[in-house]
Coordinates of C-alpha atoms in Angstrom, one line a residue:
X1 CA 24.0 -38.1 -25.2
X2 CA 27.1 -36.0 -24.1
X3 CA 25.3 -32.8 -25.1
X4 CA 22.2 -33.7 -23.0
X5 CA 24.5 -34.6 -20.1
X6 CA 26.3 -31.2 -20.3
X7 CA 22.9 -29.4 -20.5
X8 CA 21.7 -31.2 -17.4
X9 CA 24.9 -30.5 -15.6
X10 CA 24.7 -26.8 -16.5
X11 CA 21.1 -26.6 -15.2
X12 CA 22.1 -28.3 -12.0
X13 CA 25.1 -26.0 -11.4
X14 CA 22.8 -23.0 -12.1
X15 CA 20.3 -24.2 -9.5
X16 CA 23.0 -24.8 -7.0
X17 CA 24.5 -21.4 -7.6
X18 CA 21.0 -19.8 -7.2
X19 CA 20.5 -21.7 -3.9
X20 CA 23.9 -20.7 -2.7
X21 CA 23.2 -17.1 -3.4
X22 CA 20.1 -17.0 -1.1
X23 CA 20.9 -15.5 2.3
X24 CA 19.3 -15.0 5.7
X25 CA 19.0 -11.3 6.2
X26 CA 18.5 -10.3 9.9
X27 CA 17.3 -7.0 11.4
X28 CA 16.3 -5.9 14.9
X29 CA 13.6 -3.3 15.3
X30 CA 13.6 -1.5 18.7
X31 CA 10.3 0.4 18.7
X32 CA 9.9 3.1 21.2
X33 CA 9.4 6.8 21.8
X34 CA 11.7 9.3 20.1
X35 CA 11.7 13.1 19.8
X36 CA 11.7 14.9 16.4
X37 CA 11.3 18.4 15.2
X38 CA 10.5 18.6 11.5
X39 CA 8.5 21.8 12.0
X40 CA 8.9 24.4 14.7
X41 CA 8.4 22.3 17.9
X42 CA 9.6 19.1 19.3
X43 CA 7.2 16.2 19.2
X44 CA 7.4 12.8 20.7
X45 CA 6.6 10.0 18.2
X46 CA 6.9 6.2 18.0
X47 CA 9.8 5.3 15.8
X48 CA 12.0 2.3 14.9
X49 CA 15.6 2.4 16.1
X50 CA 15.1 6.1 16.8
X51 CA 14.9 7.0 13.1
X52 CA 12.3 8.5 10.8
X53 CA 11.9 6.8 8.4
X54 CA 12.9 3.5 10.0
X55 CA 15.7 1.2 8.7
X56 CA 15.9 0.3 5.0
X57 CA 15.7 -3.4 4.5
X58 CA 17.7 -4.6 1.5
X59 CA 17.3 -8.2 0.3
X60 CA 17.5 -10.3 -2.9
X61 CA 14.8 -12.4 -4.4
X62 CA 15.1 -15.8 -2.8
X63 CA 16.5 -14.5 0.6
X64 CA 14.9 -15.2 4.0
X65 CA 14.1 -12.2 6.1
X66 CA 14.2 -12.4 9.8
X67 CA 13.2 -9.3 11.8
X68 CA 13.2 -9.3 15.6
X69 CA 10.7 -6.7 16.9
X70 CA 11.0 -5.4 20.5
X71 CA 8.0 -3.3 21.4
X72 CA 9.2 -0.7 23.9
X73 CA 6.4 1.8 22.9
X74 CA 3.3 2.4 25.1
X75 CA 1.0 0.9 22.4
X76 CA 0.2 -2.5 20.9
X77 CA 2.2 -3.1 17.8
X78 CA 2.3 -5.2 14.6
X79 CA 4.4 -4.8 11.5
X80 CA 3.0 -5.5 8.0
X81 CA 5.4 -6.2 5.1
X82 CA 3.3 -4.4 2.5
X83 CA 3.1 -6.3 -0.8
X84 CA 5.1 -9.4 0.3
X85 CA 3.2 -12.4 -0.8
X86 CA 3.9 -14.4 2.4
X87 CA 3.5 -17.7 0.5
X88 CA 2.7 -20.2 3.2
X89 CA 3.9 -17.7 5.8
X90 CA 0.6 -15.9 6.4
X91 CA 1.3 -15.8 10.1
X92 CA 3.9 -13.1 9.4
X93 CA 1.7 -10.8 7.3
X94 CA 1.1 -8.5 10.3
X95 CA -2.4 -6.9 10.4
X96 CA -3.5 -7.0 14.0
X97 CA -6.3 -9.4 14.9
X98 CA -6.3 -10.7 11.3
X99 CA -3.1 -12.8 11.1
X100 CA -1.8 -12.2 14.6
X101 CA -2.6 -10.6 17.9
X102 CA -0.6 -7.5 18.6
X103 CA 2.9 -7.4 20.2
X104 CA 2.1 -5.9 23.6
X105 CA 4.2 -3.2 25.2
X106 CA 7.4 -4.7 26.7
X107 CA 7.0 -7.9 24.5
X108 CA 8.8 -9.1 21.4
X109 CA 8.2 -11.2 18.4
X110 CA 10.3 -12.4 15.5
X111 CA 9.0 -12.3 11.9
X112 CA 10.5 -14.8 9.5
X113 CA 9.5 -15.3 5.9
X114 CA 11.0 -15.9 2.4
X115 CA 11.1 -13.4 -0.4
X116 CA 9.8 -15.5 -3.3
X117 CA 9.1 -14.4 -6.9
X118 CA 9.3 -10.7 -6.2
X119 CA 11.7 -7.9 -7.3
X120 CA 11.4 -4.2 -6.8
X121 CA 10.3 -1.7 -4.2
X122 CA 8.0 -2.6 -1.3
X123 CA 7.8 -1.2 2.2
X124 CA 7.0 -2.1 5.8
X125 CA 4.8 -0.3 8.3
X126 CA 2.9 -0.6 11.6
X127 CA -0.6 -2.1 11.1
X128 CA -1.9 -0.9 14.5
X129 CA -3.9 2.3 15.0
X130 CA -2.4 5.3 13.2
X131 CA 1.1 4.3 14.2
X132 CA 2.2 3.8 10.6
X133 CA 2.4 7.6 10.5
X134 CA 5.9 7.3 11.9
X135 CA 6.6 3.5 12.0
X136 CA 7.6 2.7 8.4
X137 CA 10.5 2.1 6.1
X138 CA 11.6 0.8 2.7
X139 CA 11.9 -2.9 1.7
X140 CA 14.0 -3.1 -1.4
X141 CA 14.2 -6.4 -3.3
X142 CA 17.0 -6.8 -5.9
X143 CA 17.3 -9.6 -8.4
X144 CA 19.0 -12.7 -7.2
X145 CA 22.6 -13.5 -8.3
X146 CA 22.8 -14.1 -12.1
X147 CA 19.7 -12.0 -12.9
X148 CA 19.5 -8.3 -13.7
X149 CA 17.0 -5.5 -14.1
X150 CA 15.1 -5.5 -17.4
X151 CA 16.6 -2.1 -18.1
X152 CA 20.2 -0.7 -17.9
X153 CA 21.4 -0.8 -14.3
X154 CA 21.2 2.8 -12.8
X155 CA 24.3 4.4 -11.4
X156 CA 22.6 4.7 -8.0
X157 CA 19.3 4.1 -6.3
X158 CA 17.5 6.4 -3.8
X159 CA 14.4 5.6 -1.7
X160 CA 12.0 8.5 -1.7
X161 CA 9.5 7.9 1.0
X162 CA 6.6 10.4 1.1
X163 CA 4.9 10.8 4.4
X164 CA 2.6 12.9 6.6
X165 CA 3.5 14.7 9.8
X166 CA 1.3 15.8 12.7
X167 CA 2.5 18.2 15.4
X168 CA 0.5 15.9 17.8
X169 CA 0.3 12.4 19.1
X170 CA -1.3 10.6 16.1
X171 CA -3.0 8.0 18.4
X172 CA -4.7 10.9 20.2
X173 CA -5.7 12.3 16.8
X174 CA -7.3 9.1 15.8
X175 CA -8.9 8.5 19.2
X176 CA -10.4 11.9 19.2
X177 CA -12.0 11.3 15.8
X178 CA -13.4 8.0 16.8
X179 CA -14.8 9.4 20.0
X180 CA -16.5 12.4 18.4
X181 CA -17.6 10.5 15.2
X182 CA -16.2 13.2 13.0
X183 CA -13.3 13.5 10.6
X184 CA -9.8 13.6 12.1
X185 CA -7.6 16.7 12.2
X186 CA -5.5 17.0 9.0
X187 CA -1.7 16.7 9.0
X188 CA 0.5 19.7 9.5
X189 CA 3.0 18.8 6.8
X190 CA 4.1 16.3 4.2
X191 CA 7.6 14.9 4.2
X192 CA 10.3 13.4 2.0
X193 CA 12.3 10.8 3.9
X194 CA 11.1 12.3 7.2
X195 CA 12.0 15.9 6.3
X196 CA 9.3 18.5 5.5
X197 CA 11.4 20.7 3.2
X198 CA 12.3 24.4 3.2
X199 CA 8.9 25.7 2.1
X200 CA 7.6 25.0 5.6
X201 CA 8.6 27.3 8.5
X202 CA 11.7 26.5 10.6
X203 CA 13.0 24.1 7.8
X204 CA 15.9 25.9 6.3
X205 CA 18.2 23.0 7.3
X206 CA 15.6 20.2 7.1
X207 CA 15.4 19.4 3.5
X208 CA 16.3 16.0 2.0
X209 CA 19.1 16.3 -0.6
X210 CA 20.4 13.9 -3.3
X211 CA 23.6 14.5 -5.2
X212 CA 23.9 13.5 -8.9
X213 CA 26.5 13.6 -11.6
X214 CA 25.9 14.9 -15.1
X215 CA 25.0 12.2 -17.6
X216 CA 24.3 9.5 -15.0
X217 CA 21.0 7.6 -14.6
X218 CA 19.4 7.2 -11.2
X219 CA 16.5 5.2 -9.9
X220 CA 14.1 6.9 -7.5
X221 CA 12.2 4.3 -5.5
X222 CA 9.1 6.3 -4.6
X223 CA 6.9 5.1 -1.7
X224 CA 3.8 6.8 -0.4
X225 CA 3.7 6.2 3.3
X226 CA 1.2 9.0 4.0
X227 CA -1.8 8.0 6.0
X228 CA -4.6 9.8 4.2
X229 CA -3.4 11.5 1.0
X230 CA -2.5 10.5 -2.5
X231 CA 0.4 12.6 -3.8
X232 CA 1.6 14.1 -7.0
X233 CA 5.4 14.0 -7.4
X234 CA 7.6 16.0 -9.9
X235 CA 11.3 16.9 -10.3
X236 CA 11.9 20.4 -11.7
X237 CA 13.4 20.3 -15.3
X238 CA 13.5 16.5 -15.5
X239 CA 11.4 13.9 -17.1
X240 CA 11.0 10.5 -15.5
X241 CA 10.5 7.0 -16.8
X242 CA 8.4 4.6 -14.8
X243 CA 9.9 1.1 -14.9
X244 CA 8.0 -0.6 -12.0
X245 CA 5.0 -0.3 -9.7
X246 CA 4.3 -2.2 -6.5
X247 CA 7.4 -4.4 -7.2
X248 CA 6.1 -5.4 -10.7
X249 CA 8.0 -4.3 -13.8
X250 CA 6.2 -2.1 -16.4
X251 CA 6.8 -1.3 -20.0
X252 CA 8.9 1.9 -19.6
X253 CA 6.5 4.8 -19.4
X254 CA 7.8 8.4 -19.9
X255 CA 6.2 11.1 -17.8
X256 CA 6.9 14.4 -16.1
X257 CA 4.6 13.6 -13.1
X258 CA 3.9 10.6 -10.9
X259 CA 1.0 10.0 -8.6
X260 CA 1.2 7.5 -5.8
X261 CA -1.6 6.5 -3.5
X262 CA -1.0 5.5 0.1
X263 CA 0.5 2.0 0.0
X264 CA 1.7 2.2 -3.6
X265 CA 5.3 2.3 -4.8
X266 CA 6.7 3.6 -8.2
X267 CA 10.2 3.1 -9.5
X268 CA 11.3 5.8 -11.9
X269 CA 14.6 6.4 -13.8
X270 CA 15.9 10.0 -13.8
X271 CA 18.7 11.0 -16.2
X272 CA 20.8 13.9 -14.8
X273 CA 20.9 15.7 -18.2
X274 CA 20.2 19.3 -17.1
X275 CA 22.6 22.2 -16.5
X276 CA 24.5 21.7 -13.2
X277 CA 22.4 23.3 -10.5
X278 CA 19.8 22.7 -7.8
X279 CA 16.3 21.3 -8.6
X280 CA 13.4 20.7 -6.3
X281 CA 11.7 17.4 -6.2
X282 CA 8.3 18.2 -4.8
X283 CA 5.0 16.5 -3.7
X284 CA 1.6 17.8 -3.0
X285 CA -1.7 16.1 -2.5
X286 CA -4.3 14.9 -5.0
X287 CA -7.6 15.8 -3.3
X288 CA -10.3 14.0 -5.2
X289 CA -13.2 14.6 -2.8
X290 CA -15.2 17.9 -3.2
X291 CA -15.2 20.0 -0.1
X292 CA -12.9 17.8 1.8
X293 CA -10.7 19.6 4.4
X294 CA -7.1 18.7 3.7
X295 CA -3.6 20.0 4.0
X296 CA -2.8 21.2 0.4
X297 CA 0.8 22.3 1.2
X298 CA 3.9 21.1 -0.7
X299 CA 6.9 19.1 0.6
X300 CA 10.3 19.4 -1.2
X301 CA 13.7 17.8 -1.5
X302 CA 16.6 18.9 -3.6
X303 CA 18.5 17.2 -6.4
X304 CA 21.9 18.8 -6.4
X305 CA 24.4 18.4 -9.3
X306 CA 28.1 17.9 -8.7
X307 CA 30.0 21.2 -9.2
X308 CA 26.7 23.2 -9.0
X309 CA 27.2 26.8 -8.0
X310 CA 25.1 28.0 -5.0
X311 CA 21.7 29.0 -6.3
X312 CA 18.1 28.8 -5.4
X313 CA 16.5 25.5 -6.5
X314 CA 14.2 25.5 -9.5
X315 CA 10.6 24.6 -8.6
X316 CA 8.4 22.3 -10.7
X317 CA 4.9 23.2 -11.7
X318 CA 2.8 20.7 -9.9
X319 CA -0.8 19.7 -11.0
X320 CA -3.7 21.3 -9.2
X321 CA -4.8 19.4 -6.1
X322 CA -8.1 18.4 -7.8
X323 CA -6.5 17.4 -11.2
X324 CA -8.3 14.1 -11.7
X325 CA -7.5 14.2 -15.5
X326 CA -3.8 14.1 -14.9
X327 CA -4.1 11.5 -12.1
X328 CA -6.3 9.1 -14.2
X329 CA -4.1 9.6 -17.3
X330 CA -1.1 8.4 -15.4
X331 CA -2.8 5.5 -13.5
X332 CA -4.6 4.1 -16.5
X333 CA -1.7 4.1 -18.9
X334 CA 0.7 1.8 -17.1
X335 CA 1.1 -1.7 -18.5
X336 CA 3.1 -4.8 -17.4
X337 CA 6.4 -5.8 -18.9
X338 CA 5.7 -9.3 -20.2
X339 CA 8.7 -11.4 -21.2
X340 CA 6.7 -14.6 -21.8
X341 CA 3.1 -15.7 -22.5
X342 CA 0.3 -13.5 -21.0
X343 CA -0.2 -14.4 -17.3
X344 CA -3.8 -13.2 -16.8
X345 CA -6.1 -16.2 -16.0
X346 CA -8.9 -16.2 -18.5
X347 CA -11.4 -18.5 -16.9
X348 CA -13.1 -16.9 -13.8
X349 CA -14.4 -19.1 -11.0
X350 CA -15.7 -16.4 -8.7
X351 CA -17.3 -13.1 -9.7
X352 CA -17.7 -10.4 -7.1
X353 CA -19.2 -6.9 -7.3
X354 CA -18.1 -4.8 -4.3
X355 CA -19.5 -1.3 -3.7
X356 CA -17.7 0.8 -1.1
X357 CA -17.8 4.2 0.4
X358 CA -18.8 6.3 3.4
X359 CA -21.9 6.1 5.6
X360 CA -23.3 7.2 8.9
X361 CA -24.2 5.3 12.1
X362 CA -25.7 6.3 15.5
X363 CA -23.5 7.7 18.2
X364 CA -22.3 5.2 20.9
X365 CA -21.7 7.4 23.9
X366 CA -23.7 10.6 23.6
X367 CA -26.8 12.0 21.9
X368 CA -25.0 13.6 18.9
X369 CA -21.7 13.3 17.2
X370 CA -19.7 15.5 14.8
X371 CA -20.5 13.6 11.7
X372 CA -23.2 14.8 9.3
X373 CA -26.7 15.0 10.8
X374 CA -25.4 14.6 14.3
X375 CA -24.3 11.0 13.5
X376 CA -20.8 9.4 13.4
X377 CA -19.0 8.5 10.2
X378 CA -18.8 4.9 9.1
X379 CA -17.6 3.1 6.0
X380 CA -18.4 -0.2 4.4
X381 CA -18.0 -2.7 1.5
X382 CA -21.3 -4.1 0.2
X383 CA -23.0 -2.4 3.1
X384 CA -20.9 -4.4 5.7
X385 CA -18.8 -2.2 8.0
X386 CA -15.9 -4.4 9.0
X387 CA -15.2 -4.9 12.7
X388 CA -12.0 -6.4 13.8
X389 CA -12.2 -9.2 16.5
X390 CA -10.5 -8.6 19.8
X391 CA -10.1 -12.1 21.5
X392 CA -8.4 -14.1 18.7
X393 CA -6.8 -13.4 15.3
X394 CA -8.9 -14.4 12.4
X395 CA -6.1 -16.7 11.0
X396 CA -5.9 -18.5 14.3
X397 CA -9.7 -19.0 14.3
X398 CA -9.6 -20.3 10.8
X399 CA -6.6 -22.7 11.4
X400 CA -7.9 -24.1 14.6
X401 CA -11.6 -24.1 13.7
X402 CA -12.7 -21.7 16.4
X403 CA -16.2 -20.4 15.8
X404 CA -17.6 -17.0 16.8
X405 CA -14.7 -14.9 15.5
X406 CA -16.0 -14.3 12.0
X407 CA -18.8 -15.5 9.7
X408 CA -18.5 -16.6 6.1
X409 CA -21.4 -14.6 4.7
X410 CA -19.7 -11.5 3.1
X411 CA -22.1 -10.7 0.2
X412 CA -20.6 -11.1 -3.3
X413 CA -23.0 -8.5 -4.7
X414 CA -24.5 -5.3 -3.1
X415 CA -27.6 -6.0 -1.0
X416 CA -29.3 -3.0 -2.7
X417 CA -28.8 -2.0 -6.3
X418 CA -29.0 1.8 -6.9
X419 CA -27.4 4.5 -9.1
X420 CA -24.1 4.2 -7.3
X421 CA -22.3 7.3 -8.4
X422 CA -25.3 9.7 -8.7
X423 CA -24.7 12.5 -6.2
X424 CA -28.4 12.5 -5.2
X425 CA -27.9 9.2 -3.4
X426 CA -26.5 11.3 -0.5
X427 CA -30.0 12.4 0.2
X428 CA -31.4 8.9 0.6
X429 CA -31.0 8.2 4.3
X430 CA -32.0 4.5 3.7
X431 CA -28.5 4.0 2.2
X432 CA -26.6 5.7 5.0
X433 CA -26.3 3.0 7.6
X434 CA -24.3 -0.2 7.0
X435 CA -24.4 -3.3 9.2
X436 CA -21.5 -4.2 11.5
X437 CA -19.8 -7.5 11.1
X438 CA -16.6 -9.5 10.7
X439 CA -17.6 -11.2 7.5
X440 CA -15.3 -13.1 5.1
X441 CA -15.6 -14.6 1.7
X442 CA -14.2 -18.2 1.5
X443 CA -12.4 -19.1 -1.7
X444 CA -11.3 -22.6 -3.0
X445 CA -7.5 -22.9 -3.4
X446 CA -6.3 -21.9 -6.9
X447 CA -9.7 -20.4 -7.9
X448 CA -9.6 -17.3 -10.1
X449 CA -11.4 -14.3 -8.7
X450 CA -12.6 -11.2 -10.5
X451 CA -13.8 -8.2 -8.5
X452 CA -15.5 -5.1 -9.7
X453 CA -14.6 -2.4 -7.2
X454 CA -17.4 0.3 -7.5
X455 CA -17.2 3.7 -5.8
X456 CA -20.4 5.1 -4.4
X457 CA -21.5 8.7 -4.0
X458 CA -23.0 8.3 -0.5
X459 CA -21.7 11.4 1.4
X460 CA -19.5 12.2 -1.6
X461 CA -17.0 10.4 -3.9
X462 CA -13.3 10.0 -3.5
X463 CA -10.4 8.1 -5.1
X464 CA -9.9 5.1 -2.7
X465 CA -6.7 3.1 -2.7
X466 CA -7.7 -0.5 -2.1
X467 CA -5.0 -2.9 -0.9
X468 CA -5.1 -6.7 -1.0
X469 CA -2.9 -8.6 1.3
X470 CA -1.1 -11.7 0.2
X471 CA -1.5 -11.2 -3.6
X472 CA -0.8 -9.1 -6.6
X473 CA -3.8 -8.6 -8.9
X474 CA -4.2 -7.6 -12.5
X475 CA -6.0 -4.3 -13.1
X476 CA -8.0 -5.2 -16.2
X477 CA -9.7 -1.8 -16.6
X478 CA -10.9 1.3 -14.7
X479 CA -13.2 4.2 -15.5
X480 CA -15.8 6.7 -14.2
X481 CA -19.4 6.3 -13.4
X482 CA -21.2 3.0 -12.8
X483 CA -19.6 -0.2 -14.2
X484 CA -21.5 -1.7 -17.1
X485 CA -20.2 -5.1 -18.1
X486 CA -21.7 -5.0 -21.6
X487 CA -20.0 -1.8 -22.3
X488 CA -16.8 -1.9 -20.1
X489 CA -15.7 -5.5 -20.6
X490 CA -14.6 -4.5 -24.1
X491 CA -11.9 -2.3 -22.3
X492 CA -10.4 -5.3 -20.5
X493 CA -6.6 -5.7 -21.0
X494 CA -6.0 -9.4 -20.9
X495 CA -2.5 -9.3 -22.4
X496 CA -0.3 -6.9 -20.3
X497 CA -2.4 -5.2 -17.6
X498 CA -0.6 -3.5 -14.8
X499 CA 0.0 -5.7 -11.8
X500 CA -0.4 -4.2 -8.3
X501 CA -1.2 -4.8 -4.7
X502 CA -2.9 -1.4 -4.2
X503 CA -5.3 0.2 -6.7
X504 CA -6.5 3.8 -6.6
X505 CA -10.2 3.3 -7.7
X506 CA -11.1 6.4 -9.6
X507 CA -13.2 9.0 -7.9
X508 CA -16.8 8.4 -8.7
X509 CA -15.8 5.3 -10.7
X510 CA -14.7 1.7 -10.8
X511 CA -11.9 -0.7 -11.4
X512 CA -11.9 -4.4 -12.3
X513 CA -9.2 -6.6 -10.8
X514 CA -8.4 -10.3 -11.1
X515 CA -6.2 -12.7 -9.1
X516 CA -5.6 -16.4 -8.5
X517 CA -6.3 -17.5 -4.9
X518 CA -3.2 -19.7 -4.6
X519 CA -2.0 -18.6 -1.1
X520 CA -3.8 -20.4 1.8
X521 CA -4.7 -18.2 4.8
X522 CA -6.7 -15.2 5.8
X523 CA -6.1 -12.0 3.8
X524 CA -7.4 -8.5 4.4
X525 CA -8.7 -6.3 1.6
X526 CA -9.1 -2.7 2.7
X527 CA -8.9 1.0 1.9
X528 CA -5.3 2.3 2.6
X529 CA -6.6 5.7 3.8
X530 CA -6.1 5.1 7.5
X531 CA -9.0 7.4 8.3
X532 CA -11.3 4.8 6.6
X533 CA -10.0 1.5 8.0
X534 CA -11.2 2.0 11.6
X535 CA -14.5 3.2 10.1
X536 CA -14.9 -0.2 8.5
X537 CA -13.9 0.0 4.9
X538 CA -12.5 -3.5 4.7
X539 CA -13.3 -7.2 4.3
X540 CA -11.3 -10.5 4.3
X541 CA -10.8 -13.6 2.2
X542 CA -10.3 -17.1 3.6
X543 CA -8.3 -19.2 1.2
X544 CA -8.6 -22.9 1.6
X545 CA -5.5 -25.2 1.6
X546 CA -4.5 -26.9 -1.6
X547 CA -4.3 -30.6 -2.2
X548 CA -0.5 -31.1 -1.4
X549 CA 1.8 -30.3 1.6
X550 CA 3.4 -27.5 -0.6
X551 CA 0.0 -25.8 -0.8
X552 CA -1.0 -26.2 2.9
X553 CA -0.6 -23.5 5.5
X554 CA 1.8 -24.7 8.3
X555 CA 0.9 -24.3 12.0
X556 CA 1.6 -21.0 13.7
X557 CA 5.0 -20.2 15.3
X558 CA 5.1 -21.2 18.9
X559 CA 5.8 -17.6 20.0
X560 CA 3.0 -16.0 18.0
X561 CA 1.6 -13.2 20.3
X562 CA -1.5 -13.9 22.3
X563 CA -4.5 -11.6 22.6

């Protein structure tokens, strides 16, 4: 009896200590114009608190995050907390016209949500227009008090945010592409923590540097904040060990190269075990599409050992920009670190087969556009090109029962079955033109959903990073060509598959993901290449409330922005 009482008392004290350790972390984001010069000329950009990247948010699991956003920029603004579950706080997720109307110039809004059941590296960014090119920053979640990393604690941790830079107003770049119907101008540089590196002109003094001590272990929290490019990353002379992806721990995976798609994060351990000196960390794009115009330059930072003599940094040998073999080897060999029973739900309630890719549509304002065949580029999922509403956010329409904002008829299978990855489909004009619509798929609370994400070869194939808001999902398998369930289901990892919020679906291939719909609200699933989102490569899920108050979405905050 005494032993049971002591055990109960210990559990109660542990719970109280855990609750006492949770804090309210507050930040203020003043968003406005600022002038930067990462290349050879000054350029006015939109930035948070005058910095690029924006502020680093550091929290512990269990904390409440409160961010007051004052929009002093000339553009509508929302902030998305990329990868945060937003359990019962879907109003704070951030995508404009999906969970909220934008914060208009001169207005403000305060985001408030709990960090529940997540540890690792995530990030925040603008979810309006192309503004996330410069409005972004790291969101680092450490274990709560009394818990530790499932690996030896590193001596120090460094966010490494990879980005893209235009010597232009990025909103103008996007608007020009939408007006002409063609592809947008490519970026002028890539960056590491806002600096392009000394391989670019006028950048002798604009290179990000990290100082390390011999024998110490460091964690690099790598975030790809680039708009339109997946990136290879290496450190000269050093091997890396992947320990987490998208704020989910992995079985330690040794590698000399990392690839991260836009939206993804990768935590790696680096041991400073080389001769004291200077070593480049470098990133260059992985360009999976054949014939795609892109910036294939390289951005660099420097890892500098203590007591290193002055010397030119060593340069790593990066993969070729079209090295799909290396990219797929890395992305398909990551597995989750499971400390208990397998967590993958085995019984599937909802099966979906979703094809996606590019298409063409008629011009809106003139006879011909700059897309192929004088048309404008479009994109779609299951032949539906997603169109954002403009008068009310989708979550508001769902919560208050307002009709006319979206329809619940997103197709769960493609309307036309064809040889999806055969390059000859590009010549079939009947497959070019998707239908416009704001279509959603409604899911019962707590149902298990399995989605086959299938690339198509219409107008070419490309590795597409698909991001799901509000959830992590299990990546059961991925491969090339057309998915064949009889053959490919034998590849499913149902024990320790990697857990992500953004999956790079292989070029000309497929990926199978599974998740439990246990978060009521409206959640966007879209391609995280920003060139494709305004073209319509997206859809949304409506998740019903559960049977209890603890599984029911609460009303919106009173100060939620209005359209």
